[in-house]
Amino acid sequence: MQRWKIPRTALACVAVLAGSQALADDPVRLGPLQARAGEAISGYISIDALQDAGAQIPVSIIQGAKPGPTLALIAGTHGYEYPGIIALQRIRQGVDPAELSGTLLLVHIANPPSFYGRTIYYSPADGKNLNRVYPGKADGTLSERIAFAITTQVIEQADYLVDLHAGDGNEALRPYVYLPQTGQANLDEKSRGLAVAFGLDHIVLDKGRAQPPEASLYTDQTAISRGIPAITSETGQLGLSDDYWVSLAEDGILNVMRHLQMLPGEVKANEQVVWLEDYEIIRAPAGGIFRPAVRDGYAIAEQGLLGELVDPFGERIAEVRAPFAGVVNYVLGTPPVSVGEPVAMISKLAQP
Ligand SMILES: [Zn+2]
């Protein structure tokens, strides 16, 4: 939602706008927080305990002194994916509300049970993947209640959304952005603007996630299915949080903010984008120990060897091969794997 401030001088002679003025002067709210123009504030959205311990989700509002769009930035949906979390600390401390046009809604750690419990994919509270339970339920399991709070309090009051991910704690990942494709030209064009501005040189056209709003499953689809342009970024891998990975996320966010004219300055978009499509997650045919034969970012031929599964004694259980020629977006980078879990993601080259 755009928030435009009406000059008080104009208001005196336009009585009919009194209601809008009240609206424009209303603080931006997020959980227990509220911020007026030029203010930044941090605190927690409280998810009350039910059959579990509940959760405290750290959030910030940075409300610019000038009008502009509302950009939601969500990190830590998967608790072992650290670069986005650290990048949002830098954004919180580095963006001056006096210089900002519009509003930033920051979710610093969307999934505290997973973050503090150091789990990949799944919450230790309910065994669910937060990025598969949107839009959540008010009275559901802890992951579902977190998703419900983020949907209703963050996503539904945003004009744009970036969901910040990385290769999970077990994934060696070559940085890329997912660009959701809906077939709605206006929405897709706005999402594409975010994706190009984010600045990573691999963009995966995501045609497989046209979810309905009531079963949106993913964070980005929750926005997209409500008509809000969104992307998902992937910067980082294997639980690393060093400056290289954090800066990729931070620079991407700042570039998106310049693209949306929330900050002054030129967008430093990458013009050498490799466009990818028809991605496939290759899953383990059995539990075991995975030995990768490729690294993240490699090109691979159809039926090329991605790796092999061995048993605890090192004896081969199965080979895992690429179903088509493409690019390895990520590959399992630590040994253990359970049946049905990802061992790699590959994508086909797309026409620009
Ligand atoms: Zn993730």
GROMACS .gro file of C-alpha atoms and ligand atoms in nm:
model
  353
    1MET     CA    1   0.000   0.000   0.000
    2GLN     CA    2   0.127   0.341  -0.089
    3ARG     CA    3   0.114   0.593   0.188
    4TRP     CA    4   0.097   0.949   0.066
    5LYS     CA    5   0.114   1.232   0.308
    6ILE     CA    6  -0.121   1.517   0.232
    7PRO     CA    7   0.025   1.861   0.312
    8ARG     CA    8  -0.165   2.023   0.595
    9THR     CA    9  -0.199   2.344   0.396
   10ALA     CA   10  -0.389   2.157   0.125
   11LEU     CA   11  -0.614   1.993   0.379
   12ALA     CA   12  -0.780   2.304   0.513
   13CYS     CA   13  -0.958   2.366   0.184
   14VAL     CA   14  -1.043   2.003   0.104
   15ALA     CA   15  -1.268   1.894   0.387
   16VAL     CA   16  -1.367   1.575   0.207
   17LEU     CA   17  -1.010   1.451   0.248
   18ALA     CA   18  -1.026   1.470   0.627
   19GLY     CA   19  -1.059   1.092   0.648
   20SER     CA   20  -0.759   1.038   0.421
   21GLN     CA   21  -0.555   1.280   0.627
   22ALA     CA   22  -0.634   1.080   0.938
   23LEU     CA   23  -0.525   0.769   0.747
   24ALA     CA   24  -0.203   0.929   0.623
   25ASP     CA   25  -0.115   1.045   0.973
   26ASP     CA   26  -0.185   0.703   1.121
   27PRO     CA   27   0.132   0.530   1.231
   28VAL     CA   28   0.242   0.216   1.050
   29ARG     CA   29   0.173  -0.081   1.277
   30LEU     CA   30   0.339  -0.420   1.302
   31GLY     CA   31   0.259  -0.642   1.597
   32PRO     CA   32   0.286  -0.421   1.906
   33LEU     CA   33   0.497  -0.166   1.719
   34GLN     CA   34   0.397   0.158   1.557
   35ALA     CA   35   0.610   0.413   1.377
   36ARG     CA   36   0.534   0.756   1.241
   37ALA     CA   37   0.713   0.930   0.956
   38GLY     CA   38   1.087   0.949   1.021
   39GLU     CA   39   1.086   0.683   1.294
   40ALA     CA   40   1.243   0.339   1.321
   41ILE     CA   41   1.143   0.093   1.589
   42SER     CA   42   1.212  -0.273   1.667
   43GLY     CA   43   1.037  -0.531   1.883
   44TYR     CA   44   0.868  -0.867   1.868
   45ILE     CA   45   0.553  -1.019   1.726
   46SER     CA   46   0.445  -1.259   1.998
   47ILE     CA   47   0.311  -1.599   1.893
   48ASP     CA   48   0.132  -1.721   2.203
   49ALA     CA   49   0.206  -2.065   2.342
   50LEU     CA   50  -0.051  -2.332   2.255
   51GLN     CA   51   0.061  -2.697   2.272
   52ASP     CA   52   0.413  -2.555   2.242
   53ALA     CA   53   0.633  -2.275   2.371
   54GLY     CA   54   0.515  -2.013   2.120
   55ALA     CA   55   0.771  -1.780   1.961
   56GLN     CA   56   0.891  -1.422   1.961
   57ILE     CA   57   0.954  -1.297   1.608
   58PRO     CA   58   1.194  -0.999   1.591
   59VAL     CA   59   1.064  -0.729   1.357
   60SER     CA   60   1.135  -0.366   1.272
   61ILE     CA   61   0.949  -0.082   1.106
   62ILE     CA   62   1.158   0.183   0.934
   63GLN     CA   63   0.912   0.454   0.838
   64GLY     CA   64   1.064   0.700   0.595
   65ALA     CA   65   1.025   1.073   0.638
   66LYS     CA   66   0.905   1.085   0.274
   67PRO     CA   67   0.614   0.902   0.106
   68GLY     CA   68   0.675   0.588  -0.096
   69PRO     CA   69   0.594   0.218  -0.118
   70THR     CA   70   0.597  -0.042   0.159
   71LEU     CA   71   0.864  -0.308   0.109
   72ALA     CA   72   0.855  -0.623   0.323
   73LEU     CA   73   1.189  -0.799   0.375
   74ILE     CA   74   1.169  -1.141   0.537
   75ALA     CA   75   1.473  -1.339   0.655
   76GLY     CA   76   1.519  -1.661   0.845
   77THR     CA   77   1.220  -1.852   0.710
   78HIS     CA   78   1.468  -2.139   0.722
   79GLY     CA   79   1.663  -2.100   1.043
   80TYR     CA   80   1.997  -2.228   0.912
   81GLU     CA   81   2.008  -1.971   0.629
   82TYR     CA   82   2.202  -1.687   0.789
   83PRO     CA   83   2.311  -1.425   0.530
   84GLY     CA   84   1.965  -1.265   0.499
   85ILE     CA   85   1.935  -1.243   0.878
   86ILE     CA   86   2.270  -1.064   0.909
   87ALA     CA   87   2.190  -0.843   0.607
   88LEU     CA   88   1.869  -0.722   0.776
   89GLN     CA   89   2.069  -0.623   1.086
   90ARG     CA   90   2.281  -0.407   0.856
   91ILE     CA   91   1.971  -0.260   0.691
   92ARG     CA   92   1.815  -0.184   1.032
   93GLN     CA   93   2.128  -0.002   1.146
   94GLY     CA   94   2.227   0.150   0.811
   95VAL     CA   95   1.905   0.293   0.665
   96ASP     CA   96   1.830   0.641   0.796
   97PRO     CA   97   1.452   0.704   0.814
   98ALA     CA   98   1.518   1.068   0.727
   99GLU     CA   99   1.662   0.957   0.391
  100LEU     CA  100   1.399   0.691   0.322
  101SER     CA  101   1.093   0.727   0.098
  102GLY     CA  102   0.827   0.479   0.205
  103THR     CA  103   0.827   0.203   0.464
  104LEU     CA  104   1.042  -0.100   0.536
  105LEU     CA  105   0.884  -0.388   0.725
  106LEU     CA  106   1.165  -0.616   0.842
  107VAL     CA  107   1.114  -0.969   0.971
  108HIS     CA  108   1.460  -1.040   1.109
  109ILE     CA  109   1.411  -1.407   1.197
  110ALA     CA  110   1.083  -1.551   1.071
  111ASN     CA  111   1.145  -1.890   1.226
  112PRO     CA  112   1.305  -1.852   1.572
  113PRO     CA  113   1.244  -2.218   1.672
  114SER     CA  114   1.446  -2.335   1.372
  115PHE     CA  115   1.712  -2.062   1.409
  116TYR     CA  116   1.783  -2.120   1.777
  117GLY     CA  117   1.729  -2.493   1.740
  118ARG     CA  118   1.980  -2.497   1.446
  119THR     CA  119   1.760  -2.710   1.221
  120ILE     CA  120   1.751  -2.727   0.843
  121TYR     CA  121   1.418  -2.728   0.653
  122TYR     CA  122   1.191  -2.818   0.946
  123SER     CA  123   1.089  -2.653   1.271
  124PRO     CA  124   1.187  -2.852   1.581
  125ALA     CA  125   0.851  -2.748   1.729
  126ASP     CA  126   0.622  -2.927   1.482
  127GLY     CA  127   0.840  -3.086   1.211
  128LYS     CA  128   0.693  -2.852   0.948
  129ASN     CA  129   0.866  -2.646   0.678
  130LEU     CA  130   0.757  -2.284   0.733
  131ASN     CA  131   0.787  -2.223   0.358
  132ARG     CA  132   0.519  -2.488   0.288
  133VAL     CA  133   0.245  -2.390   0.534
  134TYR     CA  134   0.137  -2.043   0.414
  135PRO     CA  135  -0.090  -1.857   0.458
  136GLY     CA  136  -0.095  -2.036   0.793
  137LYS     CA  137  -0.367  -2.083   1.055
  138ALA     CA  138  -0.454  -1.873   1.360
  139ASP     CA  139  -0.500  -2.187   1.572
  140GLY     CA  140  -0.259  -2.424   1.394
  141THR     CA  141   0.080  -2.565   1.488
  142LEU     CA  142   0.359  -2.321   1.571
  143SER     CA  143   0.485  -2.296   1.212
  144GLU     CA  144   0.128  -2.240   1.090
  145ARG     CA  145   0.068  -1.967   1.350
  146ILE     CA  146   0.396  -1.796   1.254
  147ALA     CA  147   0.291  -1.806   0.887
  148PHE     CA  148  -0.052  -1.665   0.977
  149ALA     CA  149   0.104  -1.376   1.171
  150ILE     CA  150   0.347  -1.293   0.888
  151THR     CA  151   0.071  -1.318   0.626
  152THR     CA  152  -0.176  -1.094   0.806
  153GLN     CA  153   0.061  -0.849   0.973
  154VAL     CA  154   0.345  -0.818   0.723
  155ILE     CA  155   0.268  -0.946   0.375
  156GLU     CA  156  -0.087  -0.811   0.345
  157GLN     CA  157   0.025  -0.456   0.423
  158ALA     CA  158   0.320  -0.464   0.177
  159ASP     CA  159   0.342  -0.332  -0.179
  160TYR     CA  160   0.648  -0.546  -0.258
  161LEU     CA  161   0.816  -0.842  -0.094
  162VAL     CA  162   1.163  -0.999  -0.093
  163ASP     CA  163   1.198  -1.332   0.088
  164LEU     CA  164   1.566  -1.382   0.172
  165HIS     CA  165   1.692  -1.741   0.162
  166ALA     CA  166   2.022  -1.922   0.110
  167GLY     CA  167   2.134  -2.274   0.049
  168ASP     CA  168   2.027  -2.445   0.371
  169GLY     CA  169   2.281  -2.584   0.617
  170ASN     CA  170   2.329  -2.890   0.394
  171GLU     CA  171   2.315  -2.720   0.051
  172ALA     CA  172   2.607  -2.589  -0.159
  173LEU     CA  173   2.433  -2.322  -0.365
  174ARG     CA  174   2.523  -2.095  -0.655
  175PRO     CA  175   2.341  -1.760  -0.590
  176TYR     CA  176   2.017  -1.695  -0.778
  177VAL     CA  177   1.674  -1.535  -0.753
  178TYR     CA  178   1.340  -1.709  -0.805
  179LEU     CA  179   1.113  -1.492  -1.022
  180PRO     CA  180   0.749  -1.609  -0.990
  181GLN     CA  181   0.555  -1.618  -1.316
  182THR     CA  182   0.177  -1.582  -1.308
  183GLY     CA  183   0.088  -1.482  -1.663
  184GLN     CA  184  -0.050  -1.151  -1.529
  185ALA     CA  185   0.164  -0.907  -1.726
  186ASN     CA  186   0.155  -0.616  -1.483
  187LEU     CA  187   0.234  -0.826  -1.177
  188ASP     CA  188   0.505  -1.029  -1.353
  189GLU     CA  189   0.669  -0.713  -1.487
  190LYS     CA  190   0.690  -0.563  -1.138
  191SER     CA  191   0.835  -0.883  -0.993
  192ARG     CA  192   1.083  -0.893  -1.280
  193GLY     CA  193   1.192  -0.539  -1.191
  194LEU     CA  194   1.271  -0.657  -0.838
  195ALA     CA  195   1.457  -0.964  -0.966
  196VAL     CA  196   1.679  -0.772  -1.207
  197ALA     CA  197   1.743  -0.496  -0.953
  198PHE     CA  198   1.850  -0.749  -0.688
  199GLY     CA  199   2.157  -0.789  -0.908
  200LEU     CA  200   2.232  -1.162  -0.904
  201ASP     CA  201   2.332  -1.300  -1.244
  202HIS     CA  202   2.121  -1.618  -1.229
  203ILE     CA  203   1.742  -1.570  -1.235
  204VAL     CA  204   1.517  -1.878  -1.226
  205LEU     CA  205   1.176  -1.826  -1.388
  206ASP     CA  206   0.941  -1.995  -1.145
  207LYS     CA  207   0.633  -2.115  -1.333
  208GLY     CA  208   0.552  -2.399  -1.097
  209ARG     CA  209   0.422  -2.209  -0.802
  210ALA     CA  210   0.092  -2.053  -0.911
  211GLN     CA  211  -0.072  -2.120  -0.576
  212PRO     CA  212  -0.416  -1.992  -0.469
  213PRO     CA  213  -0.423  -1.733  -0.188
  214GLU     CA  214  -0.587  -1.973   0.059
  215ALA     CA  215  -0.320  -2.240   0.002
  216SER     CA  216  -0.022  -2.029  -0.104
  217LEU     CA  217   0.231  -2.258   0.071
  218TYR     CA  218   0.531  -2.033   0.004
  219THR     CA  219   0.610  -1.687   0.138
  220ASP     CA  220   0.653  -1.536  -0.209
  221GLN     CA  221   0.334  -1.703  -0.335
  222THR     CA  222   0.140  -1.556  -0.043
  223ALA     CA  223   0.234  -1.214  -0.177
  224ILE     CA  224   0.194  -1.302  -0.546
  225SER     CA  225  -0.149  -1.461  -0.497
  226ARG     CA  226  -0.260  -1.136  -0.327
  227GLY     CA  227  -0.139  -0.927  -0.623
  228ILE     CA  228   0.183  -0.815  -0.448
  229PRO     CA  229   0.503  -0.840  -0.659
  230ALA     CA  230   0.760  -1.066  -0.492
  231ILE     CA  231   1.087  -1.251  -0.538
  232THR     CA  232   1.284  -1.506  -0.338
  233SER     CA  233   1.662  -1.458  -0.320
  234GLU     CA  234   1.914  -1.734  -0.254
  235THR     CA  235   2.251  -1.603  -0.133
  236GLY     CA  236   2.463  -1.830   0.082
  237GLN     CA  237   2.524  -2.192   0.160
  238LEU     CA  238   2.615  -2.453   0.417
  239GLY     CA  239   2.542  -2.239   0.721
  240LEU     CA  240   2.807  -1.980   0.628
  241SER     CA  241   2.758  -1.617   0.730
  242ASP     CA  242   3.077  -1.446   0.614
  243ASP     CA  243   3.077  -1.102   0.455
  244TYR     CA  244   3.072  -1.226   0.093
  245TRP     CA  245   2.732  -1.389   0.133
  246VAL     CA  246   2.586  -1.124   0.360
  247SER     CA  247   2.691  -0.846   0.122
  248LEU     CA  248   2.521  -1.021  -0.170
  249ALA     CA  249   2.194  -1.002   0.021
  250GLU     CA  250   2.251  -0.651   0.156
  251ASP     CA  251   2.352  -0.510  -0.184
  252GLY     CA  252   2.050  -0.678  -0.342
  253ILE     CA  253   1.814  -0.518  -0.090
  254LEU     CA  254   1.967  -0.171  -0.133
  255ASN     CA  255   1.944  -0.208  -0.511
  256VAL     CA  256   1.578  -0.306  -0.488
  257MET     CA  257   1.517  -0.001  -0.268
  258ARG     CA  258   1.683   0.225  -0.529
  259HIS     CA  259   1.477   0.057  -0.802
  260LEU     CA  260   1.161   0.142  -0.604
  261GLN     CA  261   1.293   0.496  -0.551
  262MET     CA  262   1.295   0.445  -0.175
  263LEU     CA  263   1.661   0.549  -0.169
  264PRO     CA  264   1.840   0.792  -0.401
  265GLY     CA  265   2.106   0.661  -0.639
  266GLU     CA  266   2.144   0.446  -0.946
  267VAL     CA  267   2.044   0.079  -0.954
  268LYS     CA  268   2.353  -0.132  -1.021
  269ALA     CA  269   2.165  -0.411  -1.192
  270ASN     CA  270   2.352  -0.702  -1.349
  271GLU     CA  271   2.301  -0.691  -1.725
  272GLN     CA  272   2.461  -1.030  -1.789
  273VAL     CA  273   2.176  -1.233  -1.647
  274VAL     CA  274   2.164  -1.606  -1.720
  275TRP     CA  275   1.791  -1.685  -1.736
  276LEU     CA  276   1.688  -2.030  -1.618
  277GLU     CA  277   1.357  -2.219  -1.622
  278ASP     CA  278   1.188  -2.555  -1.569
  279TYR     CA  279   1.386  -2.625  -1.255
  280GLU     CA  280   1.363  -2.962  -1.091
  281ILE     CA  281   1.451  -3.071  -0.739
  282ILE     CA  282   1.627  -3.408  -0.762
  283ARG     CA  283   1.538  -3.618  -0.458
  284ALA     CA  284   1.721  -3.901  -0.287
  285PRO     CA  285   1.586  -4.242  -0.398
  286ALA     CA  286   1.693  -4.384  -0.061
  287GLY     CA  287   1.842  -4.272   0.266
  288GLY     CA  288   2.218  -4.284   0.293
  289ILE     CA  289   2.536  -4.087   0.252
  290PHE     CA  290   2.563  -3.864  -0.055
  291ARG     CA  291   2.888  -3.811  -0.244
  292PRO     CA  292   2.844  -3.522  -0.491
  293ALA     CA  293   3.008  -3.553  -0.833
  294VAL     CA  294   2.944  -3.188  -0.922
  295ARG     CA  295   2.965  -2.853  -0.751
  296ASP     CA  296   2.713  -2.570  -0.731
  297GLY     CA  297   2.700  -2.372  -1.054
  298TYR     CA  298   2.834  -2.652  -1.276
  299ALA     CA  299   2.681  -2.720  -1.614
  300ILE     CA  300   2.566  -3.079  -1.653
  301ALA     CA  301   2.461  -3.294  -1.950
  302GLU     CA  302   2.144  -3.503  -1.964
  303GLN     CA  303   2.208  -3.817  -1.760
  304GLY     CA  304   2.526  -3.661  -1.621
  305LEU     CA  305   2.625  -3.793  -1.279
  306LEU     CA  306   2.517  -3.564  -0.994
  307GLY     CA  307   2.649  -3.797  -0.727
  308GLU     CA  308   2.616  -4.134  -0.566
  309LEU     CA  309   2.448  -4.262  -0.254
  310VAL     CA  310   2.645  -4.502  -0.039
  311ASP     CA  311   2.566  -4.691   0.280
  312PRO     CA  312   2.748  -4.635   0.612
  313PHE     CA  313   3.023  -4.877   0.495
  314GLY     CA  314   3.082  -4.687   0.170
  315GLU     CA  315   2.908  -4.939  -0.056
  316ARG     CA  316   2.711  -4.787  -0.343
  317ILE     CA  317   2.330  -4.785  -0.308
  318ALA     CA  318   2.239  -4.574  -0.611
  319GLU     CA  319   2.364  -4.325  -0.866
  320VAL     CA  320   2.181  -3.994  -0.903
  321ARG     CA  321   2.178  -3.851  -1.254
  322ALA     CA  322   2.048  -3.533  -1.415
  323PRO     CA  323   1.713  -3.582  -1.595
  324PHE     CA  324   1.803  -3.308  -1.845
  325ALA     CA  325   2.096  -3.086  -1.941
  326GLY     CA  326   2.124  -2.766  -1.740
  327VAL     CA  327   2.284  -2.577  -1.454
  328VAL     CA  328   2.332  -2.713  -1.102
  329ASN     CA  329   2.170  -2.447  -0.880
  330TYR     CA  330   2.258  -2.637  -0.566
  331VAL     CA  331   2.383  -2.976  -0.462
  332LEU     CA  332   2.391  -3.150  -0.128
  333GLY     CA  333   2.715  -3.046   0.043
  334THR     CA  334   2.706  -3.256   0.360
  335PRO     CA  335   2.689  -3.637   0.379
  336PRO     CA  336   2.358  -3.749   0.534
  337VAL     CA  337   2.036  -3.762   0.335
  338SER     CA  338   1.693  -3.911   0.400
  339VAL     CA  339   1.477  -4.069   0.133
  340GLY     CA  340   1.281  -3.810  -0.062
  341GLU     CA  341   1.494  -3.515   0.047
  342PRO     CA  342   1.669  -3.293  -0.210
  343VAL     CA  343   2.016  -3.387  -0.332
  344ALA     CA  344   2.030  -3.122  -0.606
  345MET     CA  345   1.834  -2.864  -0.803
  346ILE     CA  346   1.897  -2.817  -1.173
  347SER     CA  347   1.747  -2.574  -1.426
  348LYS     CA  348   1.738  -2.542  -1.803
  349LEU     CA  349   1.879  -2.241  -1.983
  350ALA     CA  350   1.596  -2.009  -2.094
  351GLN     CA  351   1.576  -1.753  -2.370
  352PRO     CA  352   1.626  -1.401  -2.230
  353ZN      ZN  353   1.528  -2.145   0.245
   0.00000   0.00000   0.00000
